[in-house]
PDB file of C-alpha atoms in Angstrom:
ATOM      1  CA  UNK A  21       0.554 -10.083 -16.383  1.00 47.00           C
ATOM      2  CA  UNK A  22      -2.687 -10.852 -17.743  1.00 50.00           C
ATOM      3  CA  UNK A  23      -5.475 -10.829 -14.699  1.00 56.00           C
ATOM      4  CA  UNK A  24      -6.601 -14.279 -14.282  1.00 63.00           C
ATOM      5  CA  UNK A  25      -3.541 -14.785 -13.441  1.00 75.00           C
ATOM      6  CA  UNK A  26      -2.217 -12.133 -11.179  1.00 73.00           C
ATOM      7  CA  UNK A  27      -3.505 -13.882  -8.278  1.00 73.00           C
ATOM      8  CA  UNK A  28      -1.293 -17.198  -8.806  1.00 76.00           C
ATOM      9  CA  UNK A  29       1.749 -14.551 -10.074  1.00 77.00           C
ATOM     10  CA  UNK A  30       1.631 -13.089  -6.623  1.00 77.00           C
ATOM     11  CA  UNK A  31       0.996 -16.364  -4.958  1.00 76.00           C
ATOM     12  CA  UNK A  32       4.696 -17.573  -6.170  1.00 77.00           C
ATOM     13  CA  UNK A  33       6.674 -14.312  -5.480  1.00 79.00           C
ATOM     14  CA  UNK A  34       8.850 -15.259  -2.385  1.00 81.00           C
ATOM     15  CA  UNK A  35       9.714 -13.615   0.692  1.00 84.00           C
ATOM     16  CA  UNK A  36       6.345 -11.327  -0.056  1.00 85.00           C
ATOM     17  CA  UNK A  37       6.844  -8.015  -1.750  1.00 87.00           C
ATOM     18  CA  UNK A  38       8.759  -4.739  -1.087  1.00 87.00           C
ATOM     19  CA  UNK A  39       6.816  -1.362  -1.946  1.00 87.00           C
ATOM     20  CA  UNK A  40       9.256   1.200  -2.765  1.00 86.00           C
ATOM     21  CA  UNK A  41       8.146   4.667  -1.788  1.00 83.00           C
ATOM     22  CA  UNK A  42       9.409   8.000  -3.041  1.00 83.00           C
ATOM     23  CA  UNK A  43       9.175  10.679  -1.221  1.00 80.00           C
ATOM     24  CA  UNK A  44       5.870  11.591  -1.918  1.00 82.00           C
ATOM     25  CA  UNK A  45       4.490   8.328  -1.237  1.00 84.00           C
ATOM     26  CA  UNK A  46       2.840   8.163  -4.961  1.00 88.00           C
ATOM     27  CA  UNK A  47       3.271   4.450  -4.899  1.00 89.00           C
ATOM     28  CA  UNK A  48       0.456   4.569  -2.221  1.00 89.00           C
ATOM     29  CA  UNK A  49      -2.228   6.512  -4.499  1.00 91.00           C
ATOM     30  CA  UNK A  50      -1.764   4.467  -7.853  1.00 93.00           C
ATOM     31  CA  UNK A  51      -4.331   1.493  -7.449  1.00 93.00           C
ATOM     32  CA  UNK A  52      -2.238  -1.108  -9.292  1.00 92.00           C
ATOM     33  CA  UNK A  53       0.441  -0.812  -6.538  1.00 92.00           C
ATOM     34  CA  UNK A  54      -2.710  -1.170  -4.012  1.00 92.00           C
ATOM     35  CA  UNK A  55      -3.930  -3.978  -6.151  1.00 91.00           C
ATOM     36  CA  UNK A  56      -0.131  -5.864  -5.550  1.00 90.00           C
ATOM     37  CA  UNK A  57      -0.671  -5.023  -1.209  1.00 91.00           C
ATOM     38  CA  UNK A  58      -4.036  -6.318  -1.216  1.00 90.00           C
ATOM     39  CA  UNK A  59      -3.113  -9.389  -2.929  1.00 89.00           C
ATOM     40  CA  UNK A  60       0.081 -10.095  -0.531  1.00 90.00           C
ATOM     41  CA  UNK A  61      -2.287  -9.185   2.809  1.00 89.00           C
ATOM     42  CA  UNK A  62      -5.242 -11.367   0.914  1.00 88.00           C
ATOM     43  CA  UNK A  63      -1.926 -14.361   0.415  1.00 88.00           C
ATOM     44  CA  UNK A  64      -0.947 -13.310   4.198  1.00 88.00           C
ATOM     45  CA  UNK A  65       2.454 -12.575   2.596  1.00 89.00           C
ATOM     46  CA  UNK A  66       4.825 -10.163   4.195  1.00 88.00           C
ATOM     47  CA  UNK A  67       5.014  -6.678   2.840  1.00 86.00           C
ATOM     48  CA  UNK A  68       7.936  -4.380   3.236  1.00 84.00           C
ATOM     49  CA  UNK A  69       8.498  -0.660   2.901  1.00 81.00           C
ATOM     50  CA  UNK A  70      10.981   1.092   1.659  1.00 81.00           C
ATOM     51  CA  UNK A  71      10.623   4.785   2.395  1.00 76.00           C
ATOM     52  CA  UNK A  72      12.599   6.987   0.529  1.00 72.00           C
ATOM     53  CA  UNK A  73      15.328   9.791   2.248  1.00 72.00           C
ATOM     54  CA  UNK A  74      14.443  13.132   2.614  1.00 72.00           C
ATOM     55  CA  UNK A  75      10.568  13.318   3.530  1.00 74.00           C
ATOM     56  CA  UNK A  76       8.755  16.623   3.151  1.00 81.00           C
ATOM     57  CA  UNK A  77       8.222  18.063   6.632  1.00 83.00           C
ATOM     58  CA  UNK A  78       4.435  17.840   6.420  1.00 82.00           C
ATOM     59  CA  UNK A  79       4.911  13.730   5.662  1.00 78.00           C
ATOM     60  CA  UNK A  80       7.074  13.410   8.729  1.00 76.00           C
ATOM     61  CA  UNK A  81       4.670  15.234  10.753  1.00 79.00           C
ATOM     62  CA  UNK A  82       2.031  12.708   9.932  1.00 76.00           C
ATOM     63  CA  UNK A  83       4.215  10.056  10.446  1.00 72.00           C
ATOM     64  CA  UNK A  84       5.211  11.060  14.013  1.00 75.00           C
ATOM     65  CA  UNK A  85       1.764  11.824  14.620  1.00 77.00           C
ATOM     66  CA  UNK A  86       0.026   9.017  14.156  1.00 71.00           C
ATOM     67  CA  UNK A  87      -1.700  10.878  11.298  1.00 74.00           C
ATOM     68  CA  UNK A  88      -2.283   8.111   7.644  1.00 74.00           C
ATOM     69  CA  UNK A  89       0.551   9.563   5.358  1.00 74.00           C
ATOM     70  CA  UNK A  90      -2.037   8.107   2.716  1.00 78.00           C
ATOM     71  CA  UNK A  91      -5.459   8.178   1.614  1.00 84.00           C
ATOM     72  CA  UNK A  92      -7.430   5.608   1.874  1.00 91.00           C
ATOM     73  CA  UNK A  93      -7.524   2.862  -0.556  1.00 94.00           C
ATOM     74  CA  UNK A  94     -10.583   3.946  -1.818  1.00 95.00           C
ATOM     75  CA  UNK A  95      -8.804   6.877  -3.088  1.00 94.00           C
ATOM     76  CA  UNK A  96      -6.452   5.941  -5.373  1.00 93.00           C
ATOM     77  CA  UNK A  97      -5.824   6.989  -8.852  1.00 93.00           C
ATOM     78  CA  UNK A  98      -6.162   4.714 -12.078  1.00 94.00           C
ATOM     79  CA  UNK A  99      -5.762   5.370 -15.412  1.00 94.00           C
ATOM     80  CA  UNK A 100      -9.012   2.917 -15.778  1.00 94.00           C
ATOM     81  CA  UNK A 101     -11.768   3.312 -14.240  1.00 96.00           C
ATOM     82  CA  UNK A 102     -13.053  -0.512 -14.350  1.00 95.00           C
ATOM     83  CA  UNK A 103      -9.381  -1.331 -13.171  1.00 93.00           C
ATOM     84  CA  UNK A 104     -10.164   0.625 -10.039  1.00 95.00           C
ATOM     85  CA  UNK A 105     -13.457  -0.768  -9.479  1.00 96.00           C
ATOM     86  CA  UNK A 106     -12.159  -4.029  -9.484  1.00 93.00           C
ATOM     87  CA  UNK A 107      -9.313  -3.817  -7.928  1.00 93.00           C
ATOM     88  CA  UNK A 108     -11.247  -2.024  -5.397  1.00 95.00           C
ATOM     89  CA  UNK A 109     -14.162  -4.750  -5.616  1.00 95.00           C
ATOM     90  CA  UNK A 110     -11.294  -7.353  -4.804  1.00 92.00           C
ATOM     91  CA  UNK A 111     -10.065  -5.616  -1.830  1.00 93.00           C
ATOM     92  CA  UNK A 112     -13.104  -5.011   0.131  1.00 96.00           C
ATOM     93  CA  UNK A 113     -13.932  -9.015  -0.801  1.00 94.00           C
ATOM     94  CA  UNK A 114     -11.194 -10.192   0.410  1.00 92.00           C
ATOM     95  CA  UNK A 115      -9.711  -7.986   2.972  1.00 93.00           C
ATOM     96  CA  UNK A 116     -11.711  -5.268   3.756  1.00 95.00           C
ATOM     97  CA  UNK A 117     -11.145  -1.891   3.103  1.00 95.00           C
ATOM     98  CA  UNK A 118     -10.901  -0.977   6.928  1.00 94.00           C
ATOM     99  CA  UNK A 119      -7.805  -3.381   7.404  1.00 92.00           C
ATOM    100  CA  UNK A 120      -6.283  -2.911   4.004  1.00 91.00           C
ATOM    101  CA  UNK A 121      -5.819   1.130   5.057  1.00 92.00           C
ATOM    102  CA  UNK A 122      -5.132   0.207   9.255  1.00 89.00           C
ATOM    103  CA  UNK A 123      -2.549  -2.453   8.091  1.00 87.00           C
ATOM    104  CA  UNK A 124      -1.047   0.010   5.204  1.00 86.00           C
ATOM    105  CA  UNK A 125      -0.795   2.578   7.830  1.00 83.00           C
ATOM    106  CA  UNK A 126       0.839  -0.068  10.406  1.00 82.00           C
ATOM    107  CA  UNK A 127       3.470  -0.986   8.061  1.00 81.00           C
ATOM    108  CA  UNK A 128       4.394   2.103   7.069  1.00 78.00           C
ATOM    109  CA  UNK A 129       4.667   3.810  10.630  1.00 73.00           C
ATOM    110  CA  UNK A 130       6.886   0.800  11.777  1.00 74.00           C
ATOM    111  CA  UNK A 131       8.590   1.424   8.450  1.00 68.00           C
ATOM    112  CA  UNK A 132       9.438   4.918   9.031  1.00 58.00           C
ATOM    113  CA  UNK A 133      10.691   7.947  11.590  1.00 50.00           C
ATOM    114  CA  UNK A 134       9.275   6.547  14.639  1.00 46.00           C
ATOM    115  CA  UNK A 135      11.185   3.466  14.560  1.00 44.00           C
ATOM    116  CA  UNK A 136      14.341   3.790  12.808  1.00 44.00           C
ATOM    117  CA  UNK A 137      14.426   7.277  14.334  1.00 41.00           C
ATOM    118  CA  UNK A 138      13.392  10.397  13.411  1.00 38.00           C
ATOM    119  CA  UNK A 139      16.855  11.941  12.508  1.00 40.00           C
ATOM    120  CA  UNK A 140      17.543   9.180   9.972  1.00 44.00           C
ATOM    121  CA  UNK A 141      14.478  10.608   7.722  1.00 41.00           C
TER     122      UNK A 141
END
């Protein structure tokens, strides 16, 4: 979608958005997919995760720990380099980098071991 209008795009998309995450949670380094969970907490639109089976041992760790599974938002990868600093410009203006990572991190603890229980992952 072209990106004057990815804003009204995710404006319409109903229910909010599900991130599907592998079991590397990859999804969570490539700023594009950031760019789509900034936008939903900017629209105050729910976000779902889907974590994927079969976690390494060193994720689930984090994840019972209280430890970020992810880097910060700041972090991410891009292919472009002015794609990330605007995406990344369009965060922090509207969100805040602070609560984009705390309510990543949220979402994806509730989403994972420590709620559904640990044997299921």
């Amino acid at each position: 979608c072209e990106m004057d209008k990815f804003d009204k795009v995710m404006a319409r998309i109903p229910g909010g958005i599900v991130v599907a995450l592998g079991p590397d949670l990859g999804a969570l380094q490539r700023i594009w997919c950031l760019a789509e969970i900034g936008m939903a907490l900017a629209l105050d639109q729910p976000i779902s995760f889907s974590l994927a089976r079969g976690l390494p041992e060193t994720l689930l760790h984090k994840l019972t720990s209280g430890y970020s599974p992810a880097p910060g938002v700041q972090d991410a990868e891009a292919s472009s380099q002015a794609d990330k600093v605007r995406i990344l410009e369009d965060i922090e203006r509207t969100v805040g980098f602070r609560r984009f990572d705390l309510e990543v991190r949220a979402l994806i603890t509730m989403s994972g071991p420590g709620v559904s229980g640990f044997q299921a992952w």
